[in-house]
Each structure stands twice: as C-alpha cells, then as structure tokens.
Amino acid sequence: MAVHSVSEVNRYIKELLAREPVLSGMQVRGEISNYKQYPSGHCYFTLKDASSALKCVMFRSRAQYLRFKPENGMQVVAGGSLSVYERDGVYQLYVDSLMPEGTGDLAVAFEQLKKKLSAEGLFAEERKRPLPAFPQKIGVVTSSAGAVLRDIYRVSKRRWPAVQLVLYPVQVQGTEAAGQIARGIEFFSRTYPVDVIIAGRGGGSMEDLWAFNEEVVVRAIAAAQVPLISAVGHETDYTLADFAADVRAATPSQAAELAVPDRAEVRRQVLALKAQLTRQMQKEIADRRWRLENLLASRALRNPQQLLSEKRQRLDYLLENLQAQLSLGLQGKKHRLDILLNRLAAINPTAVLRRGFALAVKGDKIVSSVHDVALDDELMLTLADGTLKVRTLDKS
C-alpha cells in the first residue's frame, strides 16, 4: 500500500472537489457569523444554519463590488465554488457573489448607509436652508443629454426669463457617475458660486438611480455652501440625496418651479400690493383732509382774537385770586408772629426789670435767696437803667 504525504492527500481531495459539477457555481443559504474584513480587502466569514457551519472566503476582487456591508446575523445567499485550502486541509466556499436573502443588496445598502448618515445628522431638519426668493444664477448638475436639462431650462425660463442657468455636465449612472456628481456640486459651491443648485436625473430603476445613493454624493450635498434641490427620478423615487438636500423635488420640472418665482404670479402680487398701497394712501389723505377741515372750522381759527380775550380774562381772574390768597396768607402769618413776639417780651428779663425788679449778683452767681448772702457782703444790683454796688447791712 502506497504512503502519501499530507499535501498529496489535500491536493487529491481538492482535485476531486474541482471535478464535481455540483460544487462549482453553487449557491448556499445561511446566516453570517464571525465576519471580518482585513486591510487587504479579503473577507472571511462562516455560513451556518441550525445544525452545520461552512467556512467562506471572498477575495477583494469580488468583495469590492458589494453594494452592502455584510453583518453578523444577516441571512444571505452566497454563490461560489467549494474547494480545499491545502495548507490547513480545510474545505471552504470561495464566494463570488453575496446577496441578502429576501431583499436586494441595493435595498440593504440603502438602509445601512441611511442609518449611518442619519446618525451623523446629515438629514437633520435644522440643517435645511430656505431657497432664495429671486435667484439670479442656478447651477444644474445633470447629464447634458436627455429631457431633464430641457425640462429645467423650459420651465425656469418660462417662469422667470431673467434667470441664468449654468450646466455642469455629468454621467448620472455608472461607476464614474457618483464622483462626477459630487465634483459638480462642489464646483458650484466653491469654485463658481451660484444662488441655488439643482442636482438630478430622470426616472429609472433603483440600479439606475444608485449614483444619488452613493456616500460621496450625499456628503457633497450636505457640505454644499448654497441651497440645493434634489430632483431624482419620479415622484415615487427616493434617494439618499433627497434626504440630505435642502428641498426635494418630485421631478426635475418641479425643481425648476421651486427654484424660480413665477413671473405672472409676481406681477399679480405687485399689482395687488400697488392697489393696497393706493387704498391706504387714499384713506390717509381722506383722514388728513377731514382733520384739516375740522381745524379750519374750529372757533380758534375762525375768531382767534376772541379766544385770546377769553384767555386774558381767565389769566386776570387767576392773578386776582392768587393775590387774595397771598394777602390772606400773609395776614395769618403776621398774626402768629405778633403772638410769638408778645410771649417773648413777657419772658424778657429786661421787661421784668422795667416793672421795678432788680437782679442781685454776688460774685458771678445770681442771688436767689437771703441764705445766699451774709452780712457785709457786697452785691451788684442790676436795674432797668443801670447797676448799683451795695453792701448787706442786715437780713431777715
């Protein structure tokens, strides 16, 4: 019996598997677990069901085309070939395609990116800016071919002929579309500023519209320095660009309607304002005329001399009344002053002396009792008309 090396055995099993048609181009349904993507771009994971597991590898050359990000717990259908990794002797599924089960990869990618960007606040309502009322220059990011550009031009020029439209031509689908659209938005935002930007394309499948779901386009819209209108597809079509834009238009034609005012409507508004202003001016003139007529008809203007005479008479009356009040007040104050003077005179020492009394002083003290004086003391007597020096000869 021949003896084989481990490498020979693994190589033989690999060749057996390669010759089996069922194992080439097969599709496997399962739940992703242990998913990991390395810096090289290669993806390694396990597909499992209730009772078994299968190791899988998806190389960068295939993984780079995935629209969505595989996650643990996601139910998928993997397409590829089963083979053996000779070094470890492990058989595994070499995955060429990966699709979420029950829904398309674009739908999953849409929801994943929507959730991510929403968490960053790129779709927040407070970021939305109002559109300018009378834009002079509009930047249009769309294809130079097709009906979209013609619709935008036709509607905007019909509504507001003075507006200037500037086109940044781009591809609106395909691998190069997203980058071109993002550069067009940045061009009108920074290099060639306009008043408002319209970015859009006509209707189509989700695959056709996918460029407006790419992260680079959504971030360019969020970073735009001027208001932006998204006009992608038809009314029922929604892209992530619609959520990031300041205003979403259901169609490119509606985008033009939102971007510029209607000349006929503006004219009606101007005429209405003019009529309103005329009515207000006429009312104001009528009110002022009525007031002027009332003033001209007043007695003051018809006979001003009589009005002055009445005012003079009123002034004379007030002056006379004021003089009477002042005189009465002065008499009352004079009477009070006389009373106070009489009271003051009654307690004046000089007045007492005039009635025959004298003030006796011994040394520097006033004598108020006989006990304050001894025999032979010298006293000074103050009278009404002078002083006397006396000596005490007797006291009783």
mmCIF file of C-alpha atoms in Angstrom:
data_model
loop_
_atom_site.group_PDB
_atom_site.id
_atom_site.type_symbol
_atom_site.label_atom_id
_atom_site.label_comp_id
_atom_site.label_asym_id
_atom_site.label_seq_id
_atom_site.Cartn_x
_atom_site.Cartn_y
_atom_site.Cartn_z
ATOM 1 C CA MET A 1 0.000 0.000 0.000
ATOM 2 C CA ALA A 2 1.341 3.436 -1.008
ATOM 3 C CA VAL A 3 2.116 6.045 1.617
ATOM 4 C CA HIS A 4 1.049 9.612 0.775
ATOM 5 C CA SER A 5 2.071 12.933 2.203
ATOM 6 C CA VAL A 6 -0.439 15.311 3.780
ATOM 7 C CA SER A 7 -0.004 17.707 0.869
ATOM 8 C CA GLU A 8 -0.764 14.946 -1.607
ATOM 9 C CA VAL A 9 -3.916 13.995 0.217
ATOM 10 C CA ASN A 10 -5.154 17.576 0.393
ATOM 11 C CA ARG A 11 -4.306 18.149 -3.249
ATOM 12 C CA TYR A 12 -6.118 14.958 -4.260
ATOM 13 C CA ILE A 13 -9.251 15.992 -2.330
ATOM 14 C CA LYS A 14 -9.077 19.449 -3.923
ATOM 15 C CA GLU A 15 -8.946 17.897 -7.388
ATOM 16 C CA LEU A 16 -11.869 15.604 -6.551
ATOM 17 C CA LEU A 17 -13.969 18.597 -5.470
ATOM 18 C CA ALA A 18 -12.966 20.556 -8.583
ATOM 19 C CA ARG A 19 -14.193 17.733 -10.818
ATOM 20 C CA GLU A 20 -17.601 17.681 -9.106
ATOM 21 C CA PRO A 21 -20.020 19.924 -11.113
ATOM 22 C CA VAL A 22 -22.403 20.360 -8.207
ATOM 23 C CA LEU A 23 -19.696 22.058 -6.152
ATOM 24 C CA SER A 24 -18.837 24.583 -8.856
ATOM 25 C CA GLY A 25 -21.098 27.599 -9.216
ATOM 26 C CA MET A 26 -23.245 26.521 -6.295
ATOM 27 C CA GLN A 27 -25.431 28.740 -4.098
ATOM 28 C CA VAL A 28 -25.583 28.331 -0.325
ATOM 29 C CA ARG A 29 -28.115 29.842 2.035
ATOM 30 C CA GLY A 30 -27.129 30.624 5.623
ATOM 31 C CA GLU A 31 -26.557 33.094 8.406
ATOM 32 C CA ILE A 32 -23.321 35.091 8.520
ATOM 33 C CA SER A 33 -21.160 34.759 11.625
ATOM 34 C CA ASN A 34 -17.549 35.626 12.530
ATOM 35 C CA TYR A 35 -17.444 38.151 9.677
ATOM 36 C CA LYS A 36 -14.162 40.006 9.290
ATOM 37 C CA GLN A 37 -12.678 42.106 6.514
ATOM 38 C CA TYR A 38 -8.908 42.532 6.541
ATOM 39 C CA PRO A 39 -6.956 45.584 5.354
ATOM 40 C CA SER A 40 -6.157 43.622 2.216
ATOM 41 C CA GLY A 41 -9.871 43.763 1.345
ATOM 42 C CA HIS A 42 -10.374 39.990 1.680
ATOM 43 C CA CYS A 43 -13.442 38.927 3.683
ATOM 44 C CA TYR A 44 -13.659 35.828 5.868
ATOM 45 C CA PHE A 45 -16.822 34.528 7.499
ATOM 46 C CA THR A 46 -18.862 31.456 8.319
ATOM 47 C CA LEU A 47 -22.252 30.489 6.948
ATOM 48 C CA LYS A 48 -24.319 28.489 9.384
ATOM 49 C CA ASP A 49 -27.765 27.034 9.812
ATOM 50 C CA ALA A 50 -29.371 25.188 12.721
ATOM 51 C CA SER A 51 -27.015 22.191 12.586
ATOM 52 C CA SER A 52 -23.934 22.969 10.469
ATOM 53 C CA ALA A 53 -21.362 25.601 9.533
ATOM 54 C CA LEU A 54 -19.337 26.304 6.400
ATOM 55 C CA LYS A 55 -16.198 28.460 6.239
ATOM 56 C CA CYS A 56 -16.217 31.075 3.454
ATOM 57 C CA VAL A 57 -13.762 33.475 1.875
ATOM 58 C CA MET A 58 -14.474 36.350 -0.515
ATOM 59 C CA PHE A 59 -11.406 37.916 -2.031
ATOM 60 C CA ARG A 60 -11.020 41.641 -2.597
ATOM 61 C CA SER A 61 -11.502 41.305 -6.367
ATOM 62 C CA ARG A 62 -15.094 40.227 -5.652
ATOM 63 C CA ALA A 63 -15.774 41.995 -2.358
ATOM 64 C CA GLN A 64 -15.093 45.462 -3.791
ATOM 65 C CA TYR A 65 -18.282 45.216 -5.831
ATOM 66 C CA LEU A 66 -20.558 44.558 -2.853
ATOM 67 C CA ARG A 67 -23.251 47.228 -2.560
ATOM 68 C CA PHE A 68 -23.923 46.473 1.101
ATOM 69 C CA LYS A 69 -21.816 45.695 4.154
ATOM 70 C CA PRO A 70 -22.209 42.084 5.363
ATOM 71 C CA GLU A 71 -23.004 41.832 9.066
ATOM 72 C CA ASN A 72 -23.173 39.020 11.581
ATOM 73 C CA GLY A 73 -26.662 37.586 11.842
ATOM 74 C CA MET A 74 -27.612 38.550 8.291
ATOM 75 C CA GLN A 75 -29.353 35.888 6.213
ATOM 76 C CA VAL A 76 -27.681 35.680 2.788
ATOM 77 C CA VAL A 77 -27.308 33.521 -0.307
ATOM 78 C CA ALA A 78 -23.660 33.042 -1.262
ATOM 79 C CA GLY A 79 -22.648 31.958 -4.751
ATOM 80 C CA GLY A 80 -19.283 30.321 -5.445
ATOM 81 C CA SER A 81 -17.283 27.107 -5.570
ATOM 82 C CA LEU A 82 -16.308 24.649 -2.837
ATOM 83 C CA SER A 83 -12.630 23.808 -2.618
ATOM 84 C CA VAL A 84 -9.876 22.893 -0.163
ATOM 85 C CA TYR A 85 -7.355 25.254 1.371
ATOM 86 C CA GLU A 86 -4.387 22.894 1.075
ATOM 87 C CA ARG A 87 -2.240 24.402 3.812
ATOM 88 C CA ASP A 88 -4.794 23.754 6.549
ATOM 89 C CA GLY A 89 -6.679 20.898 4.908
ATOM 90 C CA VAL A 90 -9.924 22.813 5.325
ATOM 91 C CA TYR A 91 -12.620 22.889 2.735
ATOM 92 C CA GLN A 92 -14.355 26.249 2.286
ATOM 93 C CA LEU A 93 -16.636 28.141 -0.051
ATOM 94 C CA TYR A 94 -14.855 30.605 -2.316
ATOM 95 C CA VAL A 95 -17.586 33.248 -2.679
ATOM 96 C CA ASP A 96 -18.071 35.127 -5.947
ATOM 97 C CA SER A 97 -21.406 36.772 -5.113
ATOM 98 C CA LEU A 98 -23.312 37.577 -1.936
ATOM 99 C CA MET A 99 -26.948 38.643 -1.771
ATOM 100 C CA PRO A 100 -29.155 39.354 1.240
ATOM 101 C CA GLU A 101 -31.941 36.795 1.354
ATOM 102 C CA GLY A 102 -35.456 38.148 0.830
ATOM 103 C CA THR A 103 -34.317 41.561 -0.449
ATOM 104 C CA GLY A 104 -31.840 43.001 -2.904
ATOM 105 C CA ASP A 105 -28.336 44.076 -1.997
ATOM 106 C CA LEU A 106 -29.152 47.649 -3.062
ATOM 107 C CA ALA A 107 -32.046 47.848 -0.616
ATOM 108 C CA VAL A 108 -29.828 46.632 2.218
ATOM 109 C CA ALA A 109 -27.033 49.017 1.240
ATOM 110 C CA PHE A 110 -29.572 51.850 1.078
ATOM 111 C CA GLU A 111 -30.827 51.208 4.618
ATOM 112 C CA GLN A 112 -27.324 50.702 6.026
ATOM 113 C CA LEU A 113 -25.986 53.971 4.619
ATOM 114 C CA LYS A 114 -29.182 55.827 5.507
ATOM 115 C CA LYS A 115 -28.857 54.709 9.125
ATOM 116 C CA LYS A 116 -25.178 55.677 9.241
ATOM 117 C CA LEU A 117 -25.583 59.159 7.741
ATOM 118 C CA SER A 118 -28.733 59.870 9.727
ATOM 119 C CA ALA A 119 -26.815 59.141 12.939
ATOM 120 C CA GLU A 120 -24.253 61.751 11.853
ATOM 121 C CA GLY A 121 -27.033 64.352 11.491
ATOM 122 C CA LEU A 122 -26.737 64.797 7.721
ATOM 123 C CA PHE A 123 -30.513 64.502 7.307
ATOM 124 C CA ALA A 124 -31.498 66.734 10.263
ATOM 125 C CA GLU A 125 -34.250 69.248 9.529
ATOM 126 C CA GLU A 126 -32.397 72.072 11.284
ATOM 127 C CA ARG A 127 -29.720 71.861 8.573
ATOM 128 C CA LYS A 128 -32.213 72.662 5.821
ATOM 129 C CA ARG A 129 -31.924 76.152 4.311
ATOM 130 C CA PRO A 130 -34.648 78.189 2.611
ATOM 131 C CA LEU A 131 -34.389 78.771 -1.117
ATOM 132 C CA PRO A 132 -33.656 82.321 -2.306
ATOM 133 C CA ALA A 133 -36.767 84.184 -3.444
ATOM 134 C CA PHE A 134 -35.235 85.655 -6.611
ATOM 135 C CA PRO A 135 -32.130 83.698 -7.705
ATOM 136 C CA GLN A 136 -30.071 85.236 -10.479
ATOM 137 C CA LYS A 137 -27.898 82.201 -11.233
ATOM 138 C CA ILE A 138 -28.722 78.492 -10.926
ATOM 139 C CA GLY A 139 -26.194 75.675 -11.195
ATOM 140 C CA VAL A 140 -27.519 72.458 -12.755
ATOM 141 C CA VAL A 141 -25.700 69.158 -12.151
ATOM 142 C CA THR A 142 -27.085 66.579 -14.579
ATOM 143 C CA SER A 143 -26.466 64.947 -17.939
ATOM 144 C CA SER A 144 -26.112 67.195 -20.953
ATOM 145 C CA ALA A 145 -28.255 64.716 -22.907
ATOM 146 C CA GLY A 146 -31.825 63.760 -22.171
ATOM 147 C CA ALA A 147 -35.025 65.510 -21.222
ATOM 148 C CA VAL A 148 -34.013 66.616 -17.701
ATOM 149 C CA LEU A 149 -31.941 69.589 -18.796
ATOM 150 C CA ARG A 150 -34.524 70.624 -21.385
ATOM 151 C CA ASP A 151 -37.340 70.461 -18.805
ATOM 152 C CA ILE A 152 -35.408 72.547 -16.283
ATOM 153 C CA TYR A 153 -34.488 75.129 -18.922
ATOM 154 C CA ARG A 154 -38.002 75.323 -20.390
ATOM 155 C CA VAL A 155 -39.818 75.671 -17.046
ATOM 156 C CA SER A 156 -37.370 78.099 -15.452
ATOM 157 C CA LYS A 157 -37.205 80.396 -18.498
ATOM 158 C CA ARG A 158 -40.980 80.405 -18.836
ATOM 159 C CA ARG A 159 -41.428 81.346 -15.190
ATOM 160 C CA TRP A 160 -38.509 83.766 -14.815
ATOM 161 C CA PRO A 161 -36.735 84.657 -18.076
ATOM 162 C CA ALA A 162 -34.017 86.687 -16.363
ATOM 163 C CA VAL A 163 -32.514 83.686 -14.561
ATOM 164 C CA GLN A 164 -29.156 82.370 -15.757
ATOM 165 C CA LEU A 165 -28.662 78.585 -15.938
ATOM 166 C CA VAL A 166 -25.158 77.097 -15.758
ATOM 167 C CA LEU A 167 -24.678 73.391 -16.559
ATOM 168 C CA TYR A 168 -22.047 71.098 -15.057
ATOM 169 C CA PRO A 169 -22.426 68.009 -17.288
ATOM 170 C CA VAL A 170 -22.043 64.637 -15.557
ATOM 171 C CA GLN A 171 -22.831 60.994 -16.031
ATOM 172 C CA VAL A 172 -25.894 60.140 -13.963
ATOM 173 C CA GLN A 173 -25.359 56.374 -13.811
ATOM 174 C CA GLY A 174 -22.433 54.030 -13.973
ATOM 175 C CA THR A 175 -19.241 53.650 -11.972
ATOM 176 C CA GLU A 176 -17.999 57.194 -12.700
ATOM 177 C CA ALA A 177 -21.303 58.950 -12.022
ATOM 178 C CA ALA A 178 -21.103 59.438 -8.245
ATOM 179 C CA GLY A 179 -17.663 61.071 -8.328
ATOM 180 C CA GLN A 180 -18.666 63.409 -11.162
ATOM 181 C CA ILE A 181 -21.878 64.459 -9.422
ATOM 182 C CA ALA A 182 -20.006 65.188 -6.184
ATOM 183 C CA ARG A 183 -17.434 67.287 -8.065
ATOM 184 C CA GLY A 184 -20.203 69.205 -9.842
ATOM 185 C CA ILE A 185 -21.851 70.106 -6.539
ATOM 186 C CA GLU A 186 -18.513 71.204 -5.089
ATOM 187 C CA PHE A 187 -17.814 73.261 -8.239
ATOM 188 C CA PHE A 188 -20.979 75.324 -7.814
ATOM 189 C CA SER A 189 -20.468 75.533 -4.063
ATOM 190 C CA ARG A 190 -16.875 76.772 -4.033
ATOM 191 C CA THR A 191 -15.324 77.427 -7.452
ATOM 192 C CA TYR A 192 -18.249 79.021 -9.304
ATOM 193 C CA PRO A 193 -20.782 80.114 -6.673
ATOM 194 C CA VAL A 194 -24.426 80.279 -7.683
ATOM 195 C CA ASP A 195 -27.611 81.142 -5.781
ATOM 196 C CA VAL A 196 -29.069 77.640 -5.825
ATOM 197 C CA ILE A 197 -28.073 74.196 -7.157
ATOM 198 C CA ILE A 198 -30.306 71.624 -8.863
ATOM 199 C CA ALA A 199 -28.878 68.087 -8.933
ATOM 200 C CA GLY A 200 -30.885 65.328 -10.547
ATOM 201 C CA ARG A 201 -31.756 62.976 -13.364
ATOM 202 C CA GLY A 202 -34.787 61.290 -14.919
ATOM 203 C CA GLY A 203 -36.541 58.201 -13.653
ATOM 204 C CA GLY A 204 -35.281 54.640 -13.724
ATOM 205 C CA SER A 205 -34.709 51.542 -11.664
ATOM 206 C CA MET A 206 -33.004 51.579 -8.286
ATOM 207 C CA GLU A 207 -29.840 50.495 -10.059
ATOM 208 C CA ASP A 208 -30.139 53.419 -12.498
ATOM 209 C CA LEU A 209 -30.608 55.931 -9.674
ATOM 210 C CA TRP A 210 -27.931 54.449 -7.455
ATOM 211 C CA ALA A 211 -25.335 57.180 -8.048
ATOM 212 C CA PHE A 212 -27.526 59.513 -5.967
ATOM 213 C CA ASN A 213 -27.362 56.991 -3.095
ATOM 214 C CA GLU A 214 -23.584 56.908 -3.008
ATOM 215 C CA GLU A 215 -21.985 58.274 0.171
ATOM 216 C CA VAL A 216 -19.694 60.665 -1.721
ATOM 217 C CA VAL A 217 -22.718 62.377 -3.336
ATOM 218 C CA VAL A 218 -24.705 62.603 -0.100
ATOM 219 C CA ARG A 219 -21.755 64.137 1.750
ATOM 220 C CA ALA A 220 -21.164 66.622 -1.072
ATOM 221 C CA ILE A 221 -24.795 67.736 -0.823
ATOM 222 C CA ALA A 222 -24.548 68.104 2.959
ATOM 223 C CA ALA A 223 -21.358 70.176 2.590
ATOM 224 C CA ALA A 224 -22.747 72.481 -0.122
ATOM 225 C CA GLN A 225 -22.425 76.176 0.710
ATOM 226 C CA VAL A 226 -25.623 77.160 -1.121
ATOM 227 C CA PRO A 227 -29.155 75.708 -1.009
ATOM 228 C CA LEU A 228 -29.580 72.577 -3.107
ATOM 229 C CA ILE A 229 -32.663 70.983 -4.680
ATOM 230 C CA SER A 230 -32.607 67.250 -5.399
ATOM 231 C CA ALA A 231 -34.598 66.200 -8.467
ATOM 232 C CA VAL A 232 -34.021 62.495 -8.934
ATOM 233 C CA GLY A 233 -36.437 60.288 -10.848
ATOM 234 C CA HIS A 234 -40.185 60.460 -10.446
ATOM 235 C CA GLU A 235 -42.429 61.298 -7.506
ATOM 236 C CA THR A 236 -42.258 57.762 -6.099
ATOM 237 C CA ASP A 237 -38.470 57.536 -6.353
ATOM 238 C CA TYR A 238 -36.492 58.350 -3.207
ATOM 239 C CA THR A 239 -32.721 58.505 -2.873
ATOM 240 C CA LEU A 240 -30.399 59.434 -0.019
ATOM 241 C CA ALA A 241 -29.667 62.648 -1.920
ATOM 242 C CA ASP A 242 -33.290 63.652 -1.285
ATOM 243 C CA PHE A 243 -32.818 63.332 2.488
ATOM 244 C CA ALA A 244 -29.628 65.438 2.502
ATOM 245 C CA ALA A 245 -30.883 68.155 0.130
ATOM 246 C CA ASP A 246 -32.435 71.361 1.421
ATOM 247 C CA VAL A 247 -35.518 70.731 -0.738
ATOM 248 C CA ARG A 248 -36.686 67.612 -2.571
ATOM 249 C CA ALA A 249 -38.488 67.981 -5.884
ATOM 250 C CA ALA A 250 -40.623 65.130 -7.179
ATOM 251 C CA THR A 251 -39.413 65.750 -10.744
ATOM 252 C CA PRO A 252 -36.829 67.954 -12.487
ATOM 253 C CA SER A 253 -39.659 70.168 -13.772
ATOM 254 C CA GLN A 254 -40.886 70.722 -10.229
ATOM 255 C CA ALA A 255 -37.306 71.557 -9.209
ATOM 256 C CA ALA A 256 -37.349 74.426 -11.705
ATOM 257 C CA GLU A 257 -40.713 75.575 -10.338
ATOM 258 C CA LEU A 258 -39.311 75.575 -6.800
ATOM 259 C CA ALA A 259 -36.088 77.316 -7.806
ATOM 260 C CA VAL A 260 -37.509 80.396 -9.545
ATOM 261 C CA PRO A 261 -40.589 82.547 -8.981
ATOM 262 C CA ASP A 262 -43.462 82.698 -11.456
ATOM 263 C CA ARG A 263 -43.279 85.990 -13.321
ATOM 264 C CA ALA A 264 -47.069 86.103 -13.763
ATOM 265 C CA GLU A 265 -47.658 85.431 -10.069
ATOM 266 C CA VAL A 266 -45.093 88.055 -9.054
ATOM 267 C CA ARG A 267 -46.801 90.547 -11.354
ATOM 268 C CA ARG A 268 -50.166 89.766 -9.739
ATOM 269 C CA GLN A 269 -48.670 90.240 -6.300
ATOM 270 C CA VAL A 270 -47.098 93.561 -7.315
ATOM 271 C CA LEU A 271 -50.398 94.801 -8.737
ATOM 272 C CA ALA A 272 -52.230 93.670 -5.597
ATOM 273 C CA LEU A 273 -49.695 95.463 -3.393
ATOM 274 C CA LYS A 274 -49.954 98.554 -5.576
ATOM 275 C CA ALA A 275 -53.748 98.536 -5.241
ATOM 276 C CA GLN A 276 -53.481 98.036 -1.490
ATOM 277 C CA LEU A 277 -50.966 100.869 -1.194
ATOM 278 C CA THR A 278 -53.225 103.135 -3.278
ATOM 279 C CA ARG A 279 -56.186 102.388 -1.000
ATOM 280 C CA GLN A 280 -54.129 103.080 2.088
ATOM 281 C CA MET A 281 -52.840 106.360 0.651
ATOM 282 C CA GLN A 282 -56.344 107.453 -0.339
ATOM 283 C CA LYS A 283 -57.633 106.640 3.134
ATOM 284 C CA GLU A 284 -54.762 108.511 4.758
ATOM 285 C CA ILE A 285 -55.370 111.545 2.538
ATOM 286 C CA ALA A 286 -59.099 111.472 3.347
ATOM 287 C CA ASP A 287 -58.389 111.246 7.091
ATOM 288 C CA ARG A 288 -55.964 114.157 6.968
ATOM 289 C CA ARG A 289 -58.383 116.235 4.877
ATOM 290 C CA TRP A 290 -61.139 115.608 7.447
ATOM 291 C CA ARG A 291 -58.853 116.664 10.281
ATOM 292 C CA LEU A 292 -57.804 119.805 8.400
ATOM 293 C CA GLU A 293 -61.411 120.747 7.693
ATOM 294 C CA ASN A 294 -62.274 120.298 11.367
ATOM 295 C CA LEU A 295 -59.370 122.509 12.352
ATOM 296 C CA LEU A 296 -60.344 125.186 9.841
ATOM 297 C CA ALA A 297 -63.924 125.078 11.146
ATOM 298 C CA SER A 298 -62.891 125.389 14.788
ATOM 299 C CA ARG A 299 -63.624 128.597 16.766
ATOM 300 C CA ALA A 300 -59.928 129.119 17.442
ATOM 301 C CA LEU A 301 -59.136 129.613 13.784
ATOM 302 C CA ARG A 302 -62.379 131.413 12.910
ATOM 303 C CA ASN A 303 -62.037 134.071 15.685
ATOM 304 C CA PRO A 304 -58.622 133.865 17.314
ATOM 305 C CA GLN A 305 -58.985 137.352 18.947
ATOM 306 C CA GLN A 306 -61.996 136.203 20.917
ATOM 307 C CA LEU A 307 -60.075 133.141 22.096
ATOM 308 C CA LEU A 308 -57.193 135.385 23.225
ATOM 309 C CA SER A 309 -59.594 137.711 25.080
ATOM 310 C CA GLU A 310 -61.085 134.789 26.942
ATOM 311 C CA LYS A 311 -57.629 133.561 27.870
ATOM 312 C CA ARG A 312 -56.614 137.039 29.111
ATOM 313 C CA GLN A 313 -59.771 137.270 31.233
ATOM 314 C CA ARG A 314 -59.021 133.876 32.673
ATOM 315 C CA LEU A 315 -55.451 134.992 33.450
ATOM 316 C CA ASP A 316 -56.686 138.171 35.217
ATOM 317 C CA TYR A 317 -59.022 136.093 37.328
ATOM 318 C CA LEU A 318 -56.247 133.729 38.298
ATOM 319 C CA LEU A 319 -53.885 136.603 39.195
ATOM 320 C CA GLU A 320 -56.508 138.285 41.333
ATOM 321 C CA ASN A 321 -57.290 135.056 43.107
ATOM 322 C CA LEU A 322 -53.555 134.436 43.660
ATOM 323 C CA GLN A 323 -53.066 137.927 45.187
ATOM 324 C CA ALA A 324 -56.020 137.389 47.534
ATOM 325 C CA GLN A 325 -54.639 134.055 48.635
ATOM 326 C CA LEU A 326 -51.193 135.561 49.215
ATOM 327 C CA SER A 327 -52.626 138.510 51.200
ATOM 328 C CA LEU A 328 -54.720 136.205 53.361
ATOM 329 C CA GLY A 329 -51.741 134.003 53.990
ATOM 330 C CA LEU A 330 -49.508 136.940 54.936
ATOM 331 C CA GLN A 331 -52.104 138.279 57.410
ATOM 332 C CA GLY A 332 -52.294 134.932 59.139
ATOM 333 C CA LYS A 333 -48.535 134.644 59.398
ATOM 334 C CA LYS A 334 -48.275 138.258 60.759
ATOM 335 C CA HIS A 335 -50.828 137.467 63.455
ATOM 336 C CA ARG A 336 -48.882 134.404 64.553
ATOM 337 C CA LEU A 337 -45.663 136.454 64.620
ATOM 338 C CA ASP A 338 -47.265 139.084 66.892
ATOM 339 C CA ILE A 339 -48.345 136.396 69.344
ATOM 340 C CA LEU A 340 -44.861 134.940 69.461
ATOM 341 C CA LEU A 341 -43.298 138.372 69.986
ATOM 342 C CA ASN A 342 -45.661 139.095 72.909
ATOM 343 C CA ARG A 343 -44.763 135.789 74.504
ATOM 344 C CA LEU A 344 -41.104 136.528 74.054
ATOM 345 C CA ALA A 345 -41.484 140.011 75.568
ATOM 346 C CA ALA A 346 -43.251 138.545 78.590
ATOM 347 C CA ILE A 347 -40.280 136.407 79.497
ATOM 348 C CA ASN A 348 -37.642 139.033 78.604
ATOM 349 C CA PRO A 349 -35.572 139.873 81.785
ATOM 350 C CA THR A 350 -35.323 143.498 80.734
ATOM 351 C CA ALA A 351 -39.100 143.839 80.711
ATOM 352 C CA VAL A 352 -39.228 142.435 84.273
ATOM 353 C CA LEU A 353 -36.646 144.965 85.424
ATOM 354 C CA ARG A 354 -38.737 147.785 83.975
ATOM 355 C CA ARG A 355 -41.534 146.811 86.329
ATOM 356 C CA GLY A 356 -39.305 147.701 89.361
ATOM 357 C CA PHE A 357 -37.463 144.471 89.941
ATOM 358 C CA ALA A 358 -33.681 144.126 90.310
ATOM 359 C CA LEU A 359 -31.189 141.322 89.669
ATOM 360 C CA ALA A 360 -28.762 140.689 92.577
ATOM 361 C CA VAL A 361 -25.397 139.107 91.761
ATOM 362 C CA LYS A 362 -22.787 138.028 94.284
ATOM 363 C CA GLY A 363 -19.517 137.486 92.594
ATOM 364 C CA ASP A 364 -20.504 135.635 89.463
ATOM 365 C CA LYS A 365 -23.627 133.978 90.867
ATOM 366 C CA ILE A 366 -27.191 135.240 90.862
ATOM 367 C CA VAL A 367 -28.648 135.638 94.329
ATOM 368 C CA SER A 368 -31.949 133.836 94.549
ATOM 369 C CA SER A 369 -32.286 133.541 98.354
ATOM 370 C CA VAL A 370 -31.337 135.504 101.502
ATOM 371 C CA HIS A 371 -29.389 132.459 102.548
ATOM 372 C CA ASP A 372 -27.010 133.118 99.665
ATOM 373 C CA VAL A 373 -25.876 136.425 101.290
ATOM 374 C CA ALA A 374 -24.082 137.107 104.560
ATOM 375 C CA LEU A 375 -23.797 140.403 106.441
ATOM 376 C CA ASP A 376 -21.349 142.838 104.987
ATOM 377 C CA ASP A 377 -21.351 141.045 101.579
ATOM 378 C CA GLU A 378 -21.026 143.266 98.532
ATOM 379 C CA LEU A 379 -23.655 142.751 95.866
ATOM 380 C CA MET A 380 -24.240 144.126 92.355
ATOM 381 C CA LEU A 381 -27.833 145.112 91.658
ATOM 382 C CA THR A 382 -28.887 145.353 88.042
ATOM 383 C CA LEU A 383 -31.838 147.693 87.428
ATOM 384 C CA ALA A 384 -33.635 148.621 84.232
ATOM 385 C CA ASP A 385 -31.437 151.668 83.658
ATOM 386 C CA GLY A 386 -28.124 150.629 85.284
ATOM 387 C CA THR A 387 -26.279 148.825 88.131
ATOM 388 C CA LEU A 388 -25.661 149.568 91.845
ATOM 389 C CA LYS A 389 -22.974 148.273 94.177
ATOM 390 C CA VAL A 390 -24.425 147.682 97.663
ATOM 391 C CA ARG A 391 -23.372 146.140 100.978
ATOM 392 C CA THR A 392 -25.531 143.960 103.161
ATOM 393 C CA LEU A 393 -26.232 145.651 106.496
ATOM 394 C CA ASP A 394 -28.992 143.426 107.711
ATOM 395 C CA LYS A 395 -31.071 140.446 106.611
ATOM 396 C CA SER A 396 -34.237 138.918 107.962
#
